[in-house]
Amino acid sequence: MSEVTGPAPASARPDGSREQMMVFLAMAALFAVAPAVVYPVFLMKVMCFALFACAFNLLIGYVGLLSFGHAMFFGMASYVTAFAAKRWGVTPEIAILLGTAAAAALGMVAGALAIRRQGIYFAMITLALAQMVYFFSLQAPFTGGEDGIQAVPRGKLLGLIDLSSVTATYVFVLVIFLAGFALIYRIVHSPFGQVLKAIRENEPRAISLGYDVDRYKLLAFVLSATLAGLAGGTKALVFQLASLTDVHWSMSGEVVLMTLIGGLGTIFGPVVGATIIITMENYLAQLGAWVSVVQGVIFVVCVLAFRRGVVGELARVLQRPL
């Protein structure tokens, strides 16, 4: 008779949670010390878009729903945050919360419409809704039209910490990014996250097991929209600007690119992908219109050489989930 053994120790568990925790701590430490050698505003931009990409990856990587309109959540939160901070004079944390709430509400409406369809039809519905939001932002009086909302005051955090200091703003953005990333990690590794993965792998079987698939999809869509809004609101305060670029279809394409290059369905892939894309945009800006061509070439090379994305291929080599 075989001997009954207890649960495997944490170091031997196949889920790789220990390795992922170590990578998370290393990432947090890297972002904490990076301002000593890298321009802090550049790093804040990377963190904002990394959170945006992680939010998008939550939907496509773990539910299998491809959205071509995620810029509407990012941009709408940016506008609401900027408007609340400049016109109403609220503190930065309240402004970001208002922007995030607006993105969540928009996500509820858009998700309720989009999840009725699957595949390319789902993607086209999200794109159509995003275009509606874009033209609304172009015409609405509170958005400033083509000029956007400029000179947004960063204000004082909790009425005490002056965010006009780059160091204070950096710490604030770092806390938001790490908190958002940790929330996504918890969602993915929760029972709810396991159901999302089951829906991605075999939706008919998930339905046969008694799960309300549409309700899970809608909740995942709203969570993704909310976190994308958190990234957009934070970005508006960092750059003190909300513009049409934030809601343009190209922004939705950019976050798709970040996720694919980093690694679809991986935890750290979107962060790496966002870092690569933002770095290219920053350091190749002198090429002018050729930036898009260079990005396209690099994207093709990544797709051919790293079919699972940079982090996906690294995880395959190391045989550890990242």
PDB file of C-alpha atoms in Angstrom:
ATOM      1  CA  MET A   1       0.000   0.000   0.000  1.00  0.00           C
ATOM      2  CA  SER A   2       1.377   3.378  -0.980  1.00  0.00           C
ATOM      3  CA  GLU A   3       2.150   5.750   1.810  1.00  0.00           C
ATOM      4  CA  VAL A   4      -0.077   8.808   2.100  1.00  0.00           C
ATOM      5  CA  THR A   5       1.923  12.007   1.949  1.00  0.00           C
ATOM      6  CA  GLY A   6       1.017  15.535   2.937  1.00  0.00           C
ATOM      7  CA  PRO A   7       0.898  18.587   0.685  1.00  0.00           C
ATOM      8  CA  ALA A   8       4.042  19.484  -1.192  1.00  0.00           C
ATOM      9  CA  PRO A   9       6.160  22.248   0.276  1.00  0.00           C
ATOM     10  CA  ALA A  10       5.784  25.712  -1.224  1.00  0.00           C
ATOM     11  CA  SER A  11       9.137  25.450  -3.008  1.00  0.00           C
ATOM     12  CA  ALA A  12       7.980  22.304  -4.831  1.00  0.00           C
ATOM     13  CA  ARG A  13       4.546  23.467  -5.932  1.00  0.00           C
ATOM     14  CA  PRO A  14       4.123  23.655  -9.707  1.00  0.00           C
ATOM     15  CA  ASP A  15       2.243  26.972  -9.715  1.00  0.00           C
ATOM     16  CA  GLY A  16       5.519  28.891  -9.417  1.00  0.00           C
ATOM     17  CA  SER A  17       4.106  31.312  -6.843  1.00  0.00           C
ATOM     18  CA  ARG A  18       7.419  31.541  -5.009  1.00  0.00           C
ATOM     19  CA  GLU A  19       9.316  32.399  -8.191  1.00  0.00           C
ATOM     20  CA  GLN A  20       6.682  34.938  -9.186  1.00  0.00           C
ATOM     21  CA  MET A  21       6.877  36.583  -5.771  1.00  0.00           C
ATOM     22  CA  MET A  22      10.637  36.860  -6.101  1.00  0.00           C
ATOM     23  CA  VAL A  23      10.299  38.414  -9.557  1.00  0.00           C
ATOM     24  CA  PHE A  24       7.685  40.834  -8.215  1.00  0.00           C
ATOM     25  CA  LEU A  25       9.998  41.934  -5.403  1.00  0.00           C
ATOM     26  CA  ALA A  26      12.852  42.331  -7.865  1.00  0.00           C
ATOM     27  CA  MET A  27      10.631  44.423 -10.156  1.00  0.00           C
ATOM     28  CA  ALA A  28       9.524  46.622  -7.242  1.00  0.00           C
ATOM     29  CA  ALA A  29      13.128  47.117  -6.138  1.00  0.00           C
ATOM     30  CA  LEU A  30      14.209  47.922  -9.696  1.00  0.00           C
ATOM     31  CA  PHE A  31      11.549  50.609 -10.102  1.00  0.00           C
ATOM     32  CA  ALA A  32      12.396  51.965  -6.645  1.00  0.00           C
ATOM     33  CA  VAL A  33      16.080  52.556  -7.449  1.00  0.00           C
ATOM     34  CA  ALA A  34      15.757  53.286 -11.182  1.00  0.00           C
ATOM     35  CA  PRO A  35      15.202  57.076 -10.782  1.00  0.00           C
ATOM     36  CA  ALA A  36      18.834  57.331  -9.713  1.00  0.00           C
ATOM     37  CA  VAL A  37      19.917  56.537 -13.276  1.00  0.00           C
ATOM     38  CA  VAL A  38      16.811  57.031 -15.463  1.00  0.00           C
ATOM     39  CA  TYR A  39      14.621  60.099 -15.959  1.00  0.00           C
ATOM     40  CA  PRO A  40      11.733  59.701 -13.435  1.00  0.00           C
ATOM     41  CA  VAL A  41       9.017  61.042 -15.775  1.00  0.00           C
ATOM     42  CA  PHE A  42       9.962  58.397 -18.345  1.00  0.00           C
ATOM     43  CA  LEU A  43       9.703  55.698 -15.670  1.00  0.00           C
ATOM     44  CA  MET A  44       6.296  57.007 -14.579  1.00  0.00           C
ATOM     45  CA  LYS A  45       5.087  56.769 -18.162  1.00  0.00           C
ATOM     46  CA  VAL A  46       6.346  53.187 -18.314  1.00  0.00           C
ATOM     47  CA  MET A  47       4.482  52.284 -15.121  1.00  0.00           C
ATOM     48  CA  CYS A  48       1.225  53.884 -16.303  1.00  0.00           C
ATOM     49  CA  PHE A  49       1.276  52.002 -19.593  1.00  0.00           C
ATOM     50  CA  ALA A  50       2.474  48.807 -17.918  1.00  0.00           C
ATOM     51  CA  LEU A  51      -0.604  48.896 -15.688  1.00  0.00           C
ATOM     52  CA  PHE A  52      -2.746  49.600 -18.765  1.00  0.00           C
ATOM     53  CA  ALA A  53      -1.235  46.589 -20.560  1.00  0.00           C
ATOM     54  CA  CYS A  54      -1.703  44.368 -17.489  1.00  0.00           C
ATOM     55  CA  ALA A  55      -5.370  45.375 -17.349  1.00  0.00           C
ATOM     56  CA  PHE A  56      -5.785  44.540 -21.038  1.00  0.00           C
ATOM     57  CA  ASN A  57      -3.971  41.229 -20.554  1.00  0.00           C
ATOM     58  CA  LEU A  58      -6.425  40.298 -17.813  1.00  0.00           C
ATOM     59  CA  LEU A  59      -9.157  40.271 -20.461  1.00  0.00           C
ATOM     60  CA  ILE A  60      -7.414  38.754 -23.476  1.00  0.00           C
ATOM     61  CA  GLY A  61      -4.820  36.599 -21.741  1.00  0.00           C
ATOM     62  CA  TYR A  62      -7.059  34.973 -19.140  1.00  0.00           C
ATOM     63  CA  VAL A  63     -10.557  35.146 -20.672  1.00  0.00           C
ATOM     64  CA  GLY A  64      -9.654  35.068 -24.351  1.00  0.00           C
ATOM     65  CA  LEU A  65     -11.614  38.221 -25.246  1.00  0.00           C
ATOM     66  CA  LEU A  66      -9.824  40.525 -27.691  1.00  0.00           C
ATOM     67  CA  SER A  67     -10.855  44.154 -27.235  1.00  0.00           C
ATOM     68  CA  PHE A  68      -9.923  46.713 -29.894  1.00  0.00           C
ATOM     69  CA  GLY A  69     -11.376  49.548 -27.850  1.00  0.00           C
ATOM     70  CA  HIS A  70      -9.639  49.588 -24.491  1.00  0.00           C
ATOM     71  CA  ALA A  71      -8.462  53.136 -25.125  1.00  0.00           C
ATOM     72  CA  MET A  72     -11.975  54.368 -24.327  1.00  0.00           C
ATOM     73  CA  PHE A  73     -11.528  53.394 -20.671  1.00  0.00           C
ATOM     74  CA  PHE A  74      -7.987  54.720 -20.479  1.00  0.00           C
ATOM     75  CA  GLY A  75      -8.941  57.993 -22.170  1.00  0.00           C
ATOM     76  CA  MET A  76     -12.256  58.614 -20.432  1.00  0.00           C
ATOM     77  CA  ALA A  77     -10.640  58.172 -17.025  1.00  0.00           C
ATOM     78  CA  SER A  78      -7.905  60.554 -18.134  1.00  0.00           C
ATOM     79  CA  TYR A  79     -10.464  63.220 -19.090  1.00  0.00           C
ATOM     80  CA  VAL A  80     -12.553  62.833 -15.933  1.00  0.00           C
ATOM     81  CA  THR A  81      -9.475  62.887 -13.685  1.00  0.00           C
ATOM     82  CA  ALA A  82      -8.069  65.972 -15.413  1.00  0.00           C
ATOM     83  CA  PHE A  83     -11.432  67.779 -15.329  1.00  0.00           C
ATOM     84  CA  ALA A  84     -12.026  66.977 -11.659  1.00  0.00           C
ATOM     85  CA  ALA A  85      -8.538  68.105 -10.658  1.00  0.00           C
ATOM     86  CA  LYS A  86      -8.579  71.328 -12.706  1.00  0.00           C
ATOM     87  CA  ARG A  87     -12.187  72.508 -12.622  1.00  0.00           C
ATOM     88  CA  TRP A  88     -13.391  71.125  -9.300  1.00  0.00           C
ATOM     89  CA  GLY A  89     -10.060  71.429  -7.504  1.00  0.00           C
ATOM     90  CA  VAL A  90     -10.320  68.052  -5.782  1.00  0.00           C
ATOM     91  CA  THR A  91      -7.281  66.296  -4.348  1.00  0.00           C
ATOM     92  CA  PRO A  92      -5.370  63.950  -6.702  1.00  0.00           C
ATOM     93  CA  GLU A  93      -6.532  60.725  -5.068  1.00  0.00           C
ATOM     94  CA  ILE A  94     -10.191  61.796  -5.378  1.00  0.00           C
ATOM     95  CA  ALA A  95      -9.657  62.856  -8.999  1.00  0.00           C
ATOM     96  CA  ILE A  96      -8.153  59.469  -9.871  1.00  0.00           C
ATOM     97  CA  LEU A  97     -10.961  57.646  -8.055  1.00  0.00           C
ATOM     98  CA  LEU A  98     -13.545  59.632 -10.024  1.00  0.00           C
ATOM     99  CA  GLY A  99     -11.784  58.807 -13.278  1.00  0.00           C
ATOM    100  CA  THR A 100     -11.545  55.130 -12.341  1.00  0.00           C
ATOM    101  CA  ALA A 101     -15.238  55.065 -11.415  1.00  0.00           C
ATOM    102  CA  ALA A 102     -16.120  56.616 -14.791  1.00  0.00           C
ATOM    103  CA  ALA A 103     -14.104  53.916 -16.562  1.00  0.00           C
ATOM    104  CA  ALA A 104     -15.843  51.212 -14.500  1.00  0.00           C
ATOM    105  CA  ALA A 105     -19.281  52.591 -15.392  1.00  0.00           C
ATOM    106  CA  LEU A 106     -18.346  52.791 -19.061  1.00  0.00           C
ATOM    107  CA  GLY A 107     -16.970  49.269 -18.847  1.00  0.00           C
ATOM    108  CA  MET A 108     -20.254  48.017 -17.430  1.00  0.00           C
ATOM    109  CA  VAL A 109     -22.210  49.484 -20.349  1.00  0.00           C
ATOM    110  CA  ALA A 110     -19.707  48.468 -23.042  1.00  0.00           C
ATOM    111  CA  GLY A 111     -19.273  44.993 -21.570  1.00  0.00           C
ATOM    112  CA  ALA A 112     -23.010  44.340 -21.358  1.00  0.00           C
ATOM    113  CA  LEU A 113     -23.238  45.052 -25.096  1.00  0.00           C
ATOM    114  CA  ALA A 114     -20.023  43.383 -26.252  1.00  0.00           C
ATOM    115  CA  ILE A 115     -20.170  40.024 -24.447  1.00  0.00           C
ATOM    116  CA  ARG A 116     -23.306  39.126 -26.406  1.00  0.00           C
ATOM    117  CA  ARG A 117     -20.952  38.238 -29.271  1.00  0.00           C
ATOM    118  CA  GLN A 118     -17.712  36.291 -29.572  1.00  0.00           C
ATOM    119  CA  GLY A 119     -14.504  36.388 -31.574  1.00  0.00           C
ATOM    120  CA  ILE A 120     -14.098  39.053 -34.209  1.00  0.00           C
ATOM    121  CA  TYR A 121     -17.636  40.324 -33.589  1.00  0.00           C
ATOM    122  CA  PHE A 122     -16.748  41.079 -29.975  1.00  0.00           C
ATOM    123  CA  ALA A 123     -13.617  42.920 -31.120  1.00  0.00           C
ATOM    124  CA  MET A 124     -15.533  44.963 -33.699  1.00  0.00           C
ATOM    125  CA  ILE A 125     -18.191  45.970 -31.167  1.00  0.00           C
ATOM    126  CA  THR A 126     -15.531  47.245 -28.754  1.00  0.00           C
ATOM    127  CA  LEU A 127     -13.858  49.139 -31.618  1.00  0.00           C
ATOM    128  CA  ALA A 128     -17.163  50.725 -32.638  1.00  0.00           C
ATOM    129  CA  LEU A 129     -17.916  51.765 -29.057  1.00  0.00           C
ATOM    130  CA  ALA A 130     -14.416  53.207 -28.708  1.00  0.00           C
ATOM    131  CA  GLN A 131     -14.925  55.279 -31.851  1.00  0.00           C
ATOM    132  CA  MET A 132     -18.174  56.605 -30.406  1.00  0.00           C
ATOM    133  CA  VAL A 133     -16.308  57.647 -27.258  1.00  0.00           C
ATOM    134  CA  TYR A 134     -13.609  59.268 -29.402  1.00  0.00           C
ATOM    135  CA  PHE A 135     -16.093  61.445 -31.310  1.00  0.00           C
ATOM    136  CA  PHE A 136     -17.911  62.236 -28.067  1.00  0.00           C
ATOM    137  CA  SER A 137     -14.605  63.402 -26.591  1.00  0.00           C
ATOM    138  CA  LEU A 138     -13.986  65.501 -29.703  1.00  0.00           C
ATOM    139  CA  GLN A 139     -17.314  67.313 -29.369  1.00  0.00           C
ATOM    140  CA  ALA A 140     -18.026  67.398 -25.625  1.00  0.00           C
ATOM    141  CA  PRO A 141     -17.414  70.824 -24.052  1.00  0.00           C
ATOM    142  CA  PHE A 142     -15.686  69.543 -20.908  1.00  0.00           C
ATOM    143  CA  THR A 143     -12.923  67.730 -22.832  1.00  0.00           C
ATOM    144  CA  GLY A 144     -11.516  70.804 -24.563  1.00  0.00           C
ATOM    145  CA  GLY A 145     -11.881  69.273 -28.025  1.00  0.00           C
ATOM    146  CA  GLU A 146      -8.630  69.085 -29.991  1.00  0.00           C
ATOM    147  CA  ASP A 147      -6.814  71.087 -27.316  1.00  0.00           C
ATOM    148  CA  GLY A 148      -7.665  68.651 -24.546  1.00  0.00           C
ATOM    149  CA  ILE A 149      -7.367  69.567 -20.884  1.00  0.00           C
ATOM    150  CA  GLN A 150      -3.980  71.144 -20.268  1.00  0.00           C
ATOM    151  CA  ALA A 151      -2.067  72.375 -17.227  1.00  0.00           C
ATOM    152  CA  VAL A 152      -3.778  69.905 -14.902  1.00  0.00           C
ATOM    153  CA  PRO A 153      -2.653  70.612 -11.321  1.00  0.00           C
ATOM    154  CA  ARG A 154      -1.202  67.654  -9.472  1.00  0.00           C
ATOM    155  CA  GLY A 155      -2.356  69.096  -6.157  1.00  0.00           C
ATOM    156  CA  LYS A 156      -1.595  67.741  -2.717  1.00  0.00           C
ATOM    157  CA  LEU A 157      -2.065  64.098  -1.906  1.00  0.00           C
ATOM    158  CA  LEU A 158      -4.507  63.764   1.009  1.00  0.00           C
ATOM    159  CA  GLY A 159      -4.166  67.522   1.295  1.00  0.00           C
ATOM    160  CA  LEU A 160      -0.685  67.086   2.782  1.00  0.00           C
ATOM    161  CA  ILE A 161       1.912  65.843   0.252  1.00  0.00           C
ATOM    162  CA  ASP A 162       2.681  68.274  -2.544  1.00  0.00           C
ATOM    163  CA  LEU A 163       2.887  66.336  -5.814  1.00  0.00           C
ATOM    164  CA  SER A 164       4.605  69.202  -7.593  1.00  0.00           C
ATOM    165  CA  SER A 165       7.727  67.410  -6.402  1.00  0.00           C
ATOM    166  CA  VAL A 166       8.829  64.815  -8.972  1.00  0.00           C
ATOM    167  CA  THR A 167      10.029  62.490  -6.206  1.00  0.00           C
ATOM    168  CA  ALA A 168       6.663  62.580  -4.396  1.00  0.00           C
ATOM    169  CA  THR A 169       4.799  62.003  -7.662  1.00  0.00           C
ATOM    170  CA  TYR A 170       7.085  59.098  -8.541  1.00  0.00           C
ATOM    171  CA  VAL A 171       6.458  57.370  -5.223  1.00  0.00           C
ATOM    172  CA  PHE A 172       2.718  57.935  -5.645  1.00  0.00           C
ATOM    173  CA  VAL A 173       2.710  56.402  -9.140  1.00  0.00           C
ATOM    174  CA  LEU A 174       4.898  53.506  -7.996  1.00  0.00           C
ATOM    175  CA  VAL A 175       2.451  52.663  -5.188  1.00  0.00           C
ATOM    176  CA  ILE A 176      -0.491  52.775  -7.612  1.00  0.00           C
ATOM    177  CA  PHE A 177       1.310  50.563 -10.125  1.00  0.00           C
ATOM    178  CA  LEU A 178       2.381  47.961  -7.568  1.00  0.00           C
ATOM    179  CA  ALA A 179      -1.071  47.923  -5.955  1.00  0.00           C
ATOM    180  CA  GLY A 180      -2.768  47.501  -9.342  1.00  0.00           C
ATOM    181  CA  PHE A 181      -0.326  44.779 -10.363  1.00  0.00           C
ATOM    182  CA  ALA A 182      -0.817  42.949  -7.055  1.00  0.00           C
ATOM    183  CA  LEU A 183      -4.594  43.117  -7.496  1.00  0.00           C
ATOM    184  CA  ILE A 184      -4.349  41.602 -10.975  1.00  0.00           C
ATOM    185  CA  TYR A 185      -2.050  38.883  -9.642  1.00  0.00           C
ATOM    186  CA  ARG A 186      -4.575  38.078  -6.908  1.00  0.00           C
ATOM    187  CA  ILE A 187      -7.446  37.984  -9.389  1.00  0.00           C
ATOM    188  CA  VAL A 188      -5.590  35.625 -11.712  1.00  0.00           C
ATOM    189  CA  HIS A 189      -4.656  33.222  -8.894  1.00  0.00           C
ATOM    190  CA  SER A 190      -8.058  33.249  -7.184  1.00  0.00           C
ATOM    191  CA  PRO A 191     -10.876  30.735  -7.780  1.00  0.00           C
ATOM    192  CA  PHE A 192     -12.489  33.434  -9.922  1.00  0.00           C
ATOM    193  CA  GLY A 193      -9.344  33.538 -12.051  1.00  0.00           C
ATOM    194  CA  GLN A 194      -9.403  29.767 -12.468  1.00  0.00           C
ATOM    195  CA  VAL A 195     -12.945  29.988 -13.813  1.00  0.00           C
ATOM    196  CA  LEU A 196     -11.810  32.663 -16.273  1.00  0.00           C
ATOM    197  CA  LYS A 197      -9.067  30.340 -17.510  1.00  0.00           C
ATOM    198  CA  ALA A 198     -11.608  27.524 -17.853  1.00  0.00           C
ATOM    199  CA  ILE A 199     -13.803  29.781 -19.988  1.00  0.00           C
ATOM    200  CA  ARG A 200     -10.803  30.660 -22.153  1.00  0.00           C
ATOM    201  CA  GLU A 201      -9.832  27.023 -22.653  1.00  0.00           C
ATOM    202  CA  ASN A 202     -13.277  25.485 -23.172  1.00  0.00           C
ATOM    203  CA  GLU A 203     -16.332  27.693 -22.783  1.00  0.00           C
ATOM    204  CA  PRO A 204     -18.954  24.968 -23.535  1.00  0.00           C
ATOM    205  CA  ARG A 205     -17.460  22.772 -20.802  1.00  0.00           C
ATOM    206  CA  ALA A 206     -17.535  25.674 -18.332  1.00  0.00           C
ATOM    207  CA  ILE A 207     -21.216  26.166 -19.161  1.00  0.00           C
ATOM    208  CA  SER A 208     -21.874  22.451 -18.690  1.00  0.00           C
ATOM    209  CA  LEU A 209     -20.299  22.657 -15.228  1.00  0.00           C
ATOM    210  CA  GLY A 210     -22.937  25.198 -14.231  1.00  0.00           C
ATOM    211  CA  TYR A 211     -20.971  28.453 -14.425  1.00  0.00           C
ATOM    212  CA  ASP A 212     -22.769  31.593 -15.564  1.00  0.00           C
ATOM    213  CA  VAL A 213     -20.217  32.351 -18.262  1.00  0.00           C
ATOM    214  CA  ASP A 214     -21.698  35.680 -19.334  1.00  0.00           C
ATOM    215  CA  ARG A 215     -21.617  36.976 -15.759  1.00  0.00           C
ATOM    216  CA  TYR A 216     -17.957  35.986 -15.369  1.00  0.00           C
ATOM    217  CA  LYS A 217     -17.085  37.601 -18.697  1.00  0.00           C
ATOM    218  CA  LEU A 218     -18.856  40.817 -17.760  1.00  0.00           C
ATOM    219  CA  LEU A 219     -17.145  40.994 -14.367  1.00  0.00           C
ATOM    220  CA  ALA A 220     -13.744  40.390 -15.977  1.00  0.00           C
ATOM    221  CA  PHE A 221     -14.489  43.071 -18.570  1.00  0.00           C
ATOM    222  CA  VAL A 222     -15.436  45.597 -15.885  1.00  0.00           C
ATOM    223  CA  LEU A 223     -12.357  44.776 -13.803  1.00  0.00           C
ATOM    224  CA  SER A 224     -10.139  45.222 -16.851  1.00  0.00           C
ATOM    225  CA  ALA A 225     -11.834  48.524 -17.735  1.00  0.00           C
ATOM    226  CA  THR A 226     -11.507  49.764 -14.155  1.00  0.00           C
ATOM    227  CA  LEU A 227      -7.786  49.042 -13.968  1.00  0.00           C
ATOM    228  CA  ALA A 228      -7.262  50.591 -17.412  1.00  0.00           C
ATOM    229  CA  GLY A 229      -9.057  53.663 -16.074  1.00  0.00           C
ATOM    230  CA  LEU A 230      -6.767  53.718 -13.049  1.00  0.00           C
ATOM    231  CA  ALA A 231      -3.794  53.806 -15.414  1.00  0.00           C
ATOM    232  CA  GLY A 232      -5.374  56.556 -17.519  1.00  0.00           C
ATOM    233  CA  GLY A 233      -6.212  58.744 -14.532  1.00  0.00           C
ATOM    234  CA  THR A 234      -2.709  58.390 -13.143  1.00  0.00           C
ATOM    235  CA  LYS A 235      -1.207  59.264 -16.528  1.00  0.00           C
ATOM    236  CA  ALA A 236      -3.312  62.457 -16.702  1.00  0.00           C
ATOM    237  CA  LEU A 237      -1.804  63.685 -13.430  1.00  0.00           C
ATOM    238  CA  VAL A 238       1.733  62.666 -14.314  1.00  0.00           C
ATOM    239  CA  PHE A 239       1.746  64.571 -17.617  1.00  0.00           C
ATOM    240  CA  GLN A 240      -0.820  67.157 -16.477  1.00  0.00           C
ATOM    241  CA  LEU A 241      -2.671  66.580 -19.736  1.00  0.00           C
ATOM    242  CA  ALA A 242      -5.671  64.707 -21.134  1.00  0.00           C
ATOM    243  CA  SER A 243      -5.950  64.682 -24.920  1.00  0.00           C
ATOM    244  CA  LEU A 244      -7.611  62.924 -27.840  1.00  0.00           C
ATOM    245  CA  THR A 245      -4.563  60.697 -28.156  1.00  0.00           C
ATOM    246  CA  ASP A 246      -5.736  58.895 -25.025  1.00  0.00           C
ATOM    247  CA  VAL A 247      -9.000  57.775 -26.674  1.00  0.00           C
ATOM    248  CA  HIS A 248      -7.721  57.292 -30.230  1.00  0.00           C
ATOM    249  CA  TRP A 249      -7.897  53.836 -31.826  1.00  0.00           C
ATOM    250  CA  SER A 250      -4.095  53.803 -32.124  1.00  0.00           C
ATOM    251  CA  MET A 251      -3.878  53.723 -28.320  1.00  0.00           C
ATOM    252  CA  SER A 252      -5.903  50.501 -28.327  1.00  0.00           C
ATOM    253  CA  GLY A 253      -3.546  49.079 -30.947  1.00  0.00           C
ATOM    254  CA  GLU A 254      -0.536  50.105 -28.913  1.00  0.00           C
ATOM    255  CA  VAL A 255      -1.679  48.230 -25.819  1.00  0.00           C
ATOM    256  CA  VAL A 256      -2.303  45.130 -27.962  1.00  0.00           C
ATOM    257  CA  LEU A 257       1.259  45.436 -29.241  1.00  0.00           C
ATOM    258  CA  MET A 258       2.654  45.775 -25.711  1.00  0.00           C
ATOM    259  CA  THR A 259       0.844  42.652 -24.563  1.00  0.00           C
ATOM    260  CA  LEU A 260       1.837  40.523 -27.544  1.00  0.00           C
ATOM    261  CA  ILE A 261       5.516  41.491 -27.416  1.00  0.00           C
ATOM    262  CA  GLY A 262       5.730  40.925 -23.664  1.00  0.00           C
ATOM    263  CA  GLY A 263       3.824  37.680 -23.604  1.00  0.00           C
ATOM    264  CA  LEU A 264       0.105  37.020 -23.841  1.00  0.00           C
ATOM    265  CA  GLY A 265      -1.341  35.374 -20.737  1.00  0.00           C
ATOM    266  CA  THR A 266       1.764  35.916 -18.618  1.00  0.00           C
ATOM    267  CA  ILE A 267       1.902  37.950 -15.413  1.00  0.00           C
ATOM    268  CA  PHE A 268       5.006  40.006 -16.126  1.00  0.00           C
ATOM    269  CA  GLY A 269       4.827  40.023 -19.925  1.00  0.00           C
ATOM    270  CA  PRO A 270       2.762  43.221 -20.271  1.00  0.00           C
ATOM    271  CA  VAL A 271       5.225  45.098 -18.050  1.00  0.00           C
ATOM    272  CA  VAL A 272       8.150  44.040 -20.240  1.00  0.00           C
ATOM    273  CA  GLY A 273       6.187  44.775 -23.411  1.00  0.00           C
ATOM    274  CA  ALA A 274       5.203  48.253 -22.208  1.00  0.00           C
ATOM    275  CA  THR A 275       8.810  48.973 -21.258  1.00  0.00           C
ATOM    276  CA  ILE A 276      10.037  47.941 -24.719  1.00  0.00           C
ATOM    277  CA  ILE A 277       7.438  49.997 -26.620  1.00  0.00           C
ATOM    278  CA  ILE A 278       7.760  53.142 -24.476  1.00  0.00           C
ATOM    279  CA  THR A 279      11.561  52.918 -24.660  1.00  0.00           C
ATOM    280  CA  MET A 280      11.417  52.695 -28.449  1.00  0.00           C
ATOM    281  CA  GLU A 281       9.041  55.646 -28.678  1.00  0.00           C
ATOM    282  CA  ASN A 282      11.255  57.710 -26.403  1.00  0.00           C
ATOM    283  CA  TYR A 283      14.665  56.951 -27.870  1.00  0.00           C
ATOM    284  CA  LEU A 284      13.610  56.601 -31.516  1.00  0.00           C
ATOM    285  CA  ALA A 285      11.603  59.821 -31.568  1.00  0.00           C
ATOM    286  CA  GLN A 286      14.366  61.504 -33.560  1.00  0.00           C
ATOM    287  CA  LEU A 287      13.493  59.243 -36.498  1.00  0.00           C
ATOM    288  CA  GLY A 288      10.191  61.067 -36.927  1.00  0.00           C
ATOM    289  CA  ALA A 289       7.675  59.211 -39.094  1.00  0.00           C
ATOM    290  CA  TRP A 290      10.059  56.258 -39.352  1.00  0.00           C
ATOM    291  CA  VAL A 291       9.330  55.314 -35.732  1.00  0.00           C
ATOM    292  CA  SER A 292       6.204  53.411 -36.806  1.00  0.00           C
ATOM    293  CA  VAL A 293       8.184  51.562 -39.493  1.00  0.00           C
ATOM    294  CA  VAL A 294      10.901  50.564 -37.015  1.00  0.00           C
ATOM    295  CA  GLN A 295       8.274  49.463 -34.504  1.00  0.00           C
ATOM    296  CA  GLY A 296       6.619  47.362 -37.183  1.00  0.00           C
ATOM    297  CA  VAL A 297       9.887  45.658 -38.081  1.00  0.00           C
ATOM    298  CA  ILE A 298      10.687  44.947 -34.429  1.00  0.00           C
ATOM    299  CA  PHE A 299       7.166  43.598 -33.920  1.00  0.00           C
ATOM    300  CA  VAL A 300       7.538  41.217 -36.880  1.00  0.00           C
ATOM    301  CA  VAL A 301      10.902  40.030 -35.566  1.00  0.00           C
ATOM    302  CA  CYS A 302       9.426  39.451 -32.104  1.00  0.00           C
ATOM    303  CA  VAL A 303       6.481  37.516 -33.533  1.00  0.00           C
ATOM    304  CA  LEU A 304       8.811  35.305 -35.586  1.00  0.00           C
ATOM    305  CA  ALA A 305      11.517  34.832 -32.947  1.00  0.00           C
ATOM    306  CA  PHE A 306       9.415  34.963 -29.762  1.00  0.00           C
ATOM    307  CA  ARG A 307       6.037  33.488 -30.668  1.00  0.00           C
ATOM    308  CA  ARG A 308       5.003  33.429 -27.009  1.00  0.00           C
ATOM    309  CA  GLY A 309       6.380  36.901 -26.351  1.00  0.00           C
ATOM    310  CA  VAL A 310       9.615  37.765 -24.584  1.00  0.00           C
ATOM    311  CA  VAL A 311       8.466  36.631 -21.131  1.00  0.00           C
ATOM    312  CA  GLY A 312       6.512  33.695 -22.564  1.00  0.00           C
ATOM    313  CA  GLU A 313       9.625  32.301 -24.240  1.00  0.00           C
ATOM    314  CA  LEU A 314      11.682  32.915 -21.105  1.00  0.00           C
ATOM    315  CA  ALA A 315       9.096  31.046 -19.030  1.00  0.00           C
ATOM    316  CA  ARG A 316       9.203  28.141 -21.508  1.00  0.00           C
ATOM    317  CA  VAL A 317      12.987  27.927 -21.281  1.00  0.00           C
ATOM    318  CA  LEU A 318      13.008  28.139 -17.483  1.00  0.00           C
ATOM    319  CA  GLN A 319       9.901  25.946 -17.215  1.00  0.00           C
ATOM    320  CA  ARG A 320       8.468  28.357 -14.679  1.00  0.00           C
ATOM    321  CA  PRO A 321       5.281  30.427 -14.992  1.00  0.00           C
ATOM    322  CA  LEU A 322       6.085  34.130 -15.290  1.00  0.00           C
TER     323      LEU A 322
END
